[in-house]
Coordinates of C-alpha atoms and ligand atoms in Angstrom, one line a residue:
M1 CA 97.5 106.5 98.6
R2 CA 100.3 107.9 100.8
A3 CA 99.5 111.4 102.2
I4 CA 101.7 114.4 102.3
D5 CA 102.7 115.1 105.9
E6 CA 105.3 116.8 108.1
T7 CA 108.1 114.7 106.6
H8 CA 107.7 116.5 103.3
D9 CA 107.9 120.0 104.8
P10 CA 110.3 121.9 102.6
R11 CA 111.5 123.9 105.6
L12 CA 113.0 120.7 107.2
T13 CA 116.8 120.5 107.2
S14 CA 119.1 117.8 108.7
W15 CA 122.0 117.9 111.1
V16 CA 123.7 115.9 108.4
S17 CA 124.8 119.0 106.6
T18 CA 125.4 117.4 103.1
A19 CA 121.7 116.6 103.0
N20 CA 120.9 120.3 102.9
R21 CA 123.0 121.1 99.7
A22 CA 121.0 122.2 96.7
G23 CA 120.6 119.4 94.2
C24 CA 121.4 116.6 96.7
D25 CA 119.5 113.4 95.8
F26 CA 119.0 112.5 99.5
P27 CA 117.6 115.4 101.5
I28 CA 115.7 114.6 104.7
Q29 CA 112.5 114.6 102.7
N30 CA 113.6 111.5 100.8
L31 CA 115.0 108.8 103.2
P32 CA 115.5 106.0 100.7
F33 CA 116.6 102.5 101.7
A34 CA 119.6 100.4 100.7
V35 CA 121.5 97.3 101.8
F36 CA 125.2 97.7 102.4
R37 CA 128.4 97.1 104.4
R38 CA 131.7 98.9 104.5
A39 CA 133.6 98.2 101.3
G40 CA 136.4 95.6 101.8
S41 CA 135.0 94.5 105.2
A42 CA 133.5 91.2 106.2
E43 CA 130.7 93.0 108.1
P44 CA 127.2 91.6 107.9
L45 CA 125.0 93.2 105.2
R46 CA 122.3 95.3 106.7
C47 CA 119.8 98.0 105.8
G48 CA 120.5 101.7 105.9
V49 CA 118.9 105.0 105.0
G50 CA 120.4 107.6 102.6
I51 CA 120.9 111.0 104.1
G52 CA 123.1 113.5 102.2
D53 CA 126.3 111.8 101.3
A54 CA 126.0 109.3 104.2
I55 CA 124.1 106.1 105.1
L56 CA 122.4 105.9 108.5
D57 CA 123.2 102.4 109.6
L58 CA 119.9 101.2 111.1
T59 CA 121.5 98.4 113.0
A60 CA 123.9 100.7 114.8
L61 CA 121.5 103.0 116.5
G62 CA 121.4 101.1 119.8
A63 CA 119.8 103.1 122.6
A64 CA 118.7 105.9 120.3
A65 CA 115.8 103.7 119.1
A66 CA 115.0 102.2 122.5
G67 CA 111.6 103.0 123.9
E68 CA 110.1 103.9 120.5
E69 CA 106.6 102.9 119.6
E70 CA 106.1 99.2 118.7
A71 CA 105.8 99.8 115.0
V72 CA 109.2 101.6 114.9
A73 CA 110.9 99.0 117.0
Q74 CA 109.5 96.2 114.7
A75 CA 110.6 98.1 111.6
M76 CA 114.1 98.6 113.0
A77 CA 114.4 94.9 113.9
A78 CA 113.5 94.1 110.3
C79 CA 116.3 96.3 109.1
A80 CA 119.0 94.1 110.7
Q81 CA 118.4 91.6 107.8
P82 CA 120.8 91.4 104.9
A83 CA 117.9 92.4 102.6
L84 CA 114.8 94.7 102.7
N85 CA 112.3 91.8 102.4
A86 CA 111.4 91.7 106.1
L87 CA 110.8 95.5 106.2
M88 CA 108.8 95.2 103.0
A89 CA 106.6 92.5 104.4
L90 CA 105.6 94.6 107.4
G91 CA 103.3 96.9 105.3
A92 CA 102.6 100.5 105.0
P93 CA 101.8 101.5 108.6
A94 CA 105.2 100.2 109.7
W95 CA 106.9 102.0 106.8
L96 CA 105.2 105.2 107.7
A97 CA 106.0 105.0 111.4
L98 CA 109.7 104.4 110.6
R99 CA 109.8 107.3 108.2
R100 CA 108.3 109.7 110.7
W101 CA 110.8 108.5 113.3
L102 CA 113.8 108.9 110.9
S103 CA 112.6 112.3 109.9
R104 CA 112.4 113.4 113.5
V105 CA 115.8 112.1 114.6
L106 CA 117.6 113.3 111.5
R107 CA 116.2 116.9 111.4
A108 CA 118.3 119.8 112.5
G109 CA 118.3 120.3 116.3
A110 CA 117.2 116.7 117.1
D111 CA 118.3 115.6 120.6
E112 CA 119.4 112.2 119.0
A113 CA 122.0 113.9 116.7
G114 CA 125.0 113.2 119.0
R115 CA 124.2 109.5 119.5
L116 CA 123.2 108.9 115.8
A117 CA 126.3 110.5 114.3
A118 CA 128.3 107.4 115.2
A119 CA 125.9 105.4 113.0
L120 CA 126.7 107.3 109.8
V121 CA 128.7 105.6 107.1
P122 CA 130.0 107.6 104.1
Q123 CA 128.3 106.4 100.9
S124 CA 131.7 106.5 99.3
A125 CA 133.0 103.9 101.8
A126 CA 130.1 101.5 101.3
Q127 CA 129.6 98.4 99.2
F128 CA 126.0 98.0 98.1
V129 CA 124.1 94.9 97.0
V130 CA 120.7 94.3 95.3
P131 CA 118.5 95.7 98.1
A132 CA 116.1 92.7 98.3
R133 CA 116.0 89.0 97.7
I134 CA 114.0 89.1 94.4
G135 CA 112.0 86.0 94.1
D136 CA 110.3 86.9 90.8
Y137 CA 110.8 89.6 88.3
T138 CA 108.3 90.8 85.7
D139 CA 109.0 93.4 83.1
F140 CA 106.0 95.5 81.8
Y141 CA 105.8 97.6 78.6
T142 CA 103.9 100.7 80.0
S143 CA 105.2 103.4 77.6
I144 CA 102.9 103.7 74.6
H145 CA 105.6 105.9 73.0
H146 CA 108.2 103.1 73.3
A147 CA 105.7 100.4 72.2
T148 CA 104.7 102.5 69.1
A149 CA 108.3 103.4 68.1
V150 CA 109.6 99.8 68.5
G151 CA 106.5 98.4 66.8
R152 CA 107.1 100.8 63.9
L153 CA 110.5 99.4 63.3
F154 CA 109.2 95.9 63.0
R155 CA 105.7 96.5 61.7
P156 CA 105.4 99.8 59.8
D157 CA 101.8 99.1 58.8
Q158 CA 100.6 98.2 62.4
P159 CA 103.0 99.7 65.0
L160 CA 100.7 99.2 68.0
L161 CA 99.1 95.8 68.4
P162 CA 95.3 95.9 69.1
N163 CA 95.6 94.6 72.7
Y164 CA 98.0 97.4 73.9
K165 CA 95.3 99.8 75.0
W166 CA 93.5 97.1 77.0
V167 CA 96.2 95.0 78.5
P168 CA 99.2 96.1 80.6
I169 CA 101.6 93.9 78.6
A170 CA 104.5 92.2 80.4
Y171 CA 106.7 89.1 80.3
H172 CA 108.2 87.1 83.2
G173 CA 111.9 88.0 83.4
R174 CA 114.7 86.3 85.4
A175 CA 115.6 87.3 88.9
S176 CA 119.0 85.5 89.1
S177 CA 120.8 88.0 86.8
I178 CA 119.6 91.2 88.5
I179 CA 122.7 93.1 89.6
V180 CA 123.4 96.2 91.6
S181 CA 124.7 99.4 90.1
G182 CA 128.5 99.3 89.5
T183 CA 128.6 95.7 88.5
G184 CA 130.1 95.1 85.1
V185 CA 127.9 93.7 82.3
R186 CA 129.5 91.1 80.0
R187 CA 128.4 91.3 76.4
P188 CA 126.2 88.3 75.8
R189 CA 126.8 85.6 73.2
G190 CA 124.0 83.8 71.4
Q191 CA 122.3 82.9 68.1
L192 CA 122.4 85.7 65.6
L193 CA 120.9 85.8 62.1
A194 CA 123.1 87.9 59.8
R195 CA 121.2 90.1 57.3
G196 CA 120.5 87.9 54.2
A197 CA 121.7 84.7 55.9
E198 CA 119.7 81.6 55.9
C199 CA 121.2 80.0 59.0
P200 CA 122.1 81.6 62.3
H201 CA 125.6 81.6 63.7
V202 CA 126.8 82.0 67.3
G203 CA 128.7 85.0 68.5
P204 CA 128.8 88.1 70.7
S205 CA 125.8 90.4 70.4
E206 CA 126.6 93.3 68.0
R207 CA 123.5 95.2 68.9
L208 CA 123.7 95.6 72.7
D209 CA 121.3 98.2 74.1
Y210 CA 120.0 99.7 77.4
E211 CA 116.5 100.3 78.5
L212 CA 115.6 103.3 80.8
E213 CA 113.1 101.9 83.3
L214 CA 111.9 102.2 86.8
G215 CA 111.7 99.1 89.1
V216 CA 108.7 98.6 91.5
F217 CA 109.4 96.7 94.7
I218 CA 106.5 94.8 96.1
G219 CA 106.0 95.2 99.8
R220 CA 103.3 92.9 101.2
G221 CA 102.3 90.1 99.0
N222 CA 98.9 88.4 98.2
R223 CA 97.8 84.8 98.6
L224 CA 97.6 82.6 95.6
G225 CA 94.2 82.9 94.1
E226 CA 93.4 86.2 95.7
P227 CA 93.7 89.2 93.3
I228 CA 94.7 92.6 94.6
P229 CA 92.0 95.1 93.8
I230 CA 93.2 98.3 92.2
E231 CA 92.0 100.4 95.1
R232 CA 94.4 98.6 97.4
A233 CA 97.2 98.0 94.9
E234 CA 99.6 100.6 96.2
E235 CA 99.4 99.3 99.7
H236 CA 101.4 96.4 98.3
V237 CA 104.1 98.6 96.8
F238 CA 107.2 99.5 99.0
G239 CA 109.1 101.7 96.6
L240 CA 110.8 102.4 93.4
C241 CA 114.4 102.1 92.0
L242 CA 116.1 102.8 88.7
L243 CA 116.3 99.8 86.4
N244 CA 118.4 99.1 83.2
D245 CA 116.9 96.2 81.2
W246 CA 120.1 95.5 79.1
S247 CA 118.9 94.1 75.8
A248 CA 120.7 92.3 72.9
R249 CA 118.6 93.4 69.9
D250 CA 120.1 90.9 67.5
L251 CA 119.4 88.0 69.8
Q252 CA 116.0 89.4 70.4
A253 CA 115.0 89.8 66.7
W254 CA 115.8 86.1 66.1
E255 CA 114.3 84.6 69.2
Y256 CA 111.3 86.7 70.2
Q257 CA 108.6 85.0 68.3
P258 CA 106.3 83.5 69.4
L259 CA 107.0 83.6 73.2
G260 CA 108.7 86.9 73.7
P261 CA 112.1 87.9 75.2
F262 CA 114.4 85.2 76.6
L263 CA 118.2 85.2 76.2
A264 CA 118.1 88.7 74.8
K265 CA 117.2 90.1 78.2
N266 CA 118.1 87.6 81.0
F267 CA 121.9 88.0 80.9
A268 CA 121.8 91.2 83.1
T269 CA 119.4 93.7 84.6
T270 CA 120.9 96.6 86.6
V271 CA 119.1 98.2 89.5
S272 CA 120.1 101.2 91.6
P273 CA 121.0 100.4 95.2
W274 CA 118.5 102.9 96.6
V275 CA 114.8 102.3 96.9
V276 CA 112.7 105.5 97.1
T277 CA 109.6 104.8 99.0
L278 CA 106.0 105.6 97.9
E279 CA 105.8 107.7 101.1
A280 CA 108.7 109.9 99.8
L281 CA 107.0 110.2 96.4
A282 CA 103.7 111.5 97.8
P283 CA 104.2 115.1 96.7
F284 CA 104.9 114.2 93.1
R285 CA 101.6 112.6 92.2
A286 CA 99.5 113.6 89.2
P287 CA 96.1 112.7 87.9
W288 CA 96.0 109.7 85.7
R289 CA 94.2 110.3 82.5
R290 CA 93.0 108.2 79.5
L291 CA 91.8 110.5 76.8
A292 CA 89.3 109.7 74.0
P293 CA 89.4 108.0 71.6
D294 CA 91.4 105.6 73.6
P295 CA 89.2 103.1 75.5
S296 CA 88.6 103.6 79.2
P297 CA 90.4 100.8 81.1
L298 CA 88.3 97.8 82.2
P299 CA 86.8 98.3 85.7
Y300 CA 89.5 96.2 87.4
L301 CA 92.1 98.7 86.1
D302 CA 90.2 101.8 87.0
C303 CA 89.2 103.6 90.2
S304 CA 88.7 107.1 91.5
E305 CA 92.1 107.2 93.4
L306 CA 93.8 106.4 90.2
R307 CA 92.0 109.1 88.3
A308 CA 92.8 111.6 91.1
A309 CA 96.5 110.9 91.6
G310 CA 97.5 107.6 90.1
A311 CA 100.4 109.0 88.0
L312 CA 103.9 109.9 89.3
E313 CA 106.1 112.7 87.9
I314 CA 109.6 111.3 87.9
E315 CA 112.2 112.8 85.6
L316 CA 114.5 110.1 84.1
E317 CA 117.6 110.4 82.1
V318 CA 120.3 108.2 80.5
A319 CA 123.9 109.2 80.1
L320 CA 126.8 107.5 78.3
E321 CA 130.5 107.6 79.2
T322 CA 132.6 105.9 76.5
A323 CA 136.2 104.7 77.0
A324 CA 137.3 107.7 74.9
M325 CA 135.4 110.1 77.1
R326 CA 137.0 108.5 80.2
A327 CA 140.5 108.8 78.7
R328 CA 139.9 112.5 78.0
N329 CA 138.3 113.1 81.4
L330 CA 135.0 114.2 79.8
A331 CA 131.8 114.0 81.8
P332 CA 129.2 111.4 80.7
Q333 CA 127.0 112.7 77.9
R334 CA 123.3 112.8 78.4
L335 CA 121.5 110.8 75.6
S336 CA 117.9 111.4 76.5
Q337 CA 115.4 112.4 79.2
S338 CA 111.8 111.3 79.8
D339 CA 109.2 111.4 82.5
F340 CA 107.3 108.5 84.1
R341 CA 104.1 110.7 84.0
D342 CA 103.9 109.9 80.3
S343 CA 103.5 106.2 81.1
Y344 CA 100.3 104.7 79.6
W345 CA 99.8 102.4 82.6
S346 CA 100.3 103.2 86.2
I347 CA 101.9 101.3 89.0
A348 CA 98.6 100.4 90.6
Q349 CA 97.4 99.0 87.2
M350 CA 100.5 96.9 86.9
V351 CA 99.8 95.3 90.3
A352 CA 96.1 94.9 89.7
H353 CA 96.7 93.3 86.3
H354 CA 99.5 91.0 87.5
T355 CA 97.1 89.5 90.1
I356 CA 93.8 89.5 88.3
N357 CA 94.2 85.8 87.6
G358 CA 95.2 85.1 91.2
C359 CA 98.9 85.1 90.6
N360 CA 100.7 85.7 93.9
L361 CA 103.2 88.5 94.5
A362 CA 105.7 88.3 97.4
P363 CA 107.7 90.8 99.4
G364 CA 110.8 91.8 97.3
D365 CA 109.3 90.8 93.9
L366 CA 110.3 93.3 91.3
L367 CA 108.2 94.8 88.5
G368 CA 109.9 96.7 85.7
T369 CA 107.9 99.5 84.1
G370 CA 109.3 98.9 80.6
T371 CA 111.3 101.4 78.7
Q372 CA 110.1 104.9 79.5
S373 CA 110.1 106.8 76.3
G374 CA 108.4 110.2 76.1
P375 CA 106.2 111.5 73.2
L376 CA 109.1 113.2 71.4
P377 CA 111.7 111.2 69.4
E378 CA 114.5 112.6 71.5
Q379 CA 112.9 111.3 74.6
A380 CA 113.4 107.7 73.6
G381 CA 114.7 105.4 76.4
S382 CA 116.7 103.0 74.2
L383 CA 119.3 103.2 71.5
L384 CA 117.1 101.1 69.3
E385 CA 114.7 104.1 69.1
L386 CA 117.3 106.9 69.3
T387 CA 119.2 105.5 66.3
A388 CA 116.3 104.0 64.3
A389 CA 117.5 100.4 64.9
G390 CA 121.1 101.5 64.3
T391 CA 120.6 103.1 60.9
R392 CA 121.2 106.7 62.2
P393 CA 124.1 106.5 64.7
L394 CA 124.3 109.2 67.4
I395 CA 127.4 111.4 67.0
L396 CA 128.8 111.8 70.5
A397 CA 131.3 114.4 71.9
G398 CA 134.6 114.0 70.1
A399 CA 132.7 112.9 66.9
E400 CA 132.4 109.4 68.2
P401 CA 129.5 107.6 66.4
R402 CA 127.3 105.2 68.4
A403 CA 124.6 103.0 67.0
F404 CA 124.7 100.3 69.8
L405 CA 126.8 99.9 72.9
C406 CA 130.6 99.3 72.6
D407 CA 132.8 97.5 75.1
G408 CA 134.0 100.1 77.6
D409 CA 130.8 102.1 77.4
R410 CA 129.3 102.9 80.8
V411 CA 125.6 103.6 80.9
I412 CA 124.3 105.7 83.8
L413 CA 120.5 106.1 84.6
R414 CA 119.4 108.8 86.9
G415 CA 116.0 110.0 88.2
G416 CA 114.5 112.6 90.4
C417 CA 111.3 114.5 91.3
R418 CA 110.7 118.2 91.4
R419 CA 107.6 120.3 92.2
P420 CA 107.2 123.9 93.3
G421 CA 106.8 124.1 97.1
F422 CA 108.7 120.8 97.7
V423 CA 112.3 119.8 98.0
R424 CA 113.7 117.8 95.1
I425 CA 114.5 114.2 95.8
G426 CA 116.6 111.9 93.6
F427 CA 117.2 108.1 93.0
G428 CA 121.0 108.1 92.9
E429 CA 122.1 106.2 89.9
A430 CA 122.1 102.8 88.2
A431 CA 125.3 102.4 86.2
G432 CA 127.0 99.6 84.4
L433 CA 130.2 99.2 82.4
V434 CA 130.0 97.0 79.2
L435 CA 132.7 94.3 79.3
P436 CA 133.9 92.3 76.3
S437 CA 132.2 89.0 75.7
A438 CA 133.8 86.0 77.4
Ligands
MN501 MN1 112.4 96.2 79.3

């Protein structure tokens, strides 16, 4: 478990003045990672750290980083790669050393300020890419509120299947179609079974949806055949991003039995460019609880560290900007908010369960948390739930009805952490515009 240290001190400010603005996602207490280059340039992709409205280019520090301790030098060298995998593979001691060094050189009054200023790139001038080479992607189903609400739509008599409270349910997704925020999402085509029809037809999905999720990037992997014990699970986690698991509900309804999601999900998954590290999230921990009459988890999914602080408080929200809102210069409209602390399963449990059979995880692998819906109906993380499978459309600003997504809709996920005594940190955003089907 990462500790709270001097890098979380709320009194710290940065010489990058935009980092000190109230409400900024990237104050000096955050220091999230991304992979970028200047937009429109042929520069090599490299790793950077978000600070205020800028990116600190970790490959342009030159002499400022010379003579630093071995772990910092090693971490900086890993950041010259066009993906975060090399840094992820180094493990928690290197991540912590780099964080402490970055916190020191970016704080107000640091001797390095003059030399580092030349390594700042405005975020508005950057092109971002998916921050890691993602070898494998697994999507979990950790919100019991989502699982129950969706189950109720399909099985009113038995909303929650009996394995749910024992098994952190997941399916293997597809890494090739994971895209970075800002990339358009083409409406998928596929087999659809119209209501009352006997045979399916092929056409564009008419029930396109989003799913409000977090993504968990694996840091160090494990060898095939060697499970990761829950006590050590978080040592294998680098950090978290926002994740939109775009879903075609009509394709899904027709194809999902008996093997689960396939073409309804693998046409696009949007991630935020920023990865917020577990080190940055240390102040926002909460006890993980399983209250009676629900069963206690099996021993491989339970430990004292989990009970003490295994949950994370992360406020999540989804907003929608329709073409009509854009035309009228209206701000995106918030559709719902939820909090990751309401998740039934924790990050450590996801990792321990994924590897209990010896399955190997690798640096850069991505685990989705599943749709994060809260206990209240208005906290639902998908339109499927918010509109009762499309039967009760939302009425948006301007009296625009919305059951499922229309072409021209832009979906924006945001997230952040707040706690008295600490500075708020944010995740940036994961946004995507729905394009007409090909
Ligand atoms: Mn999902």
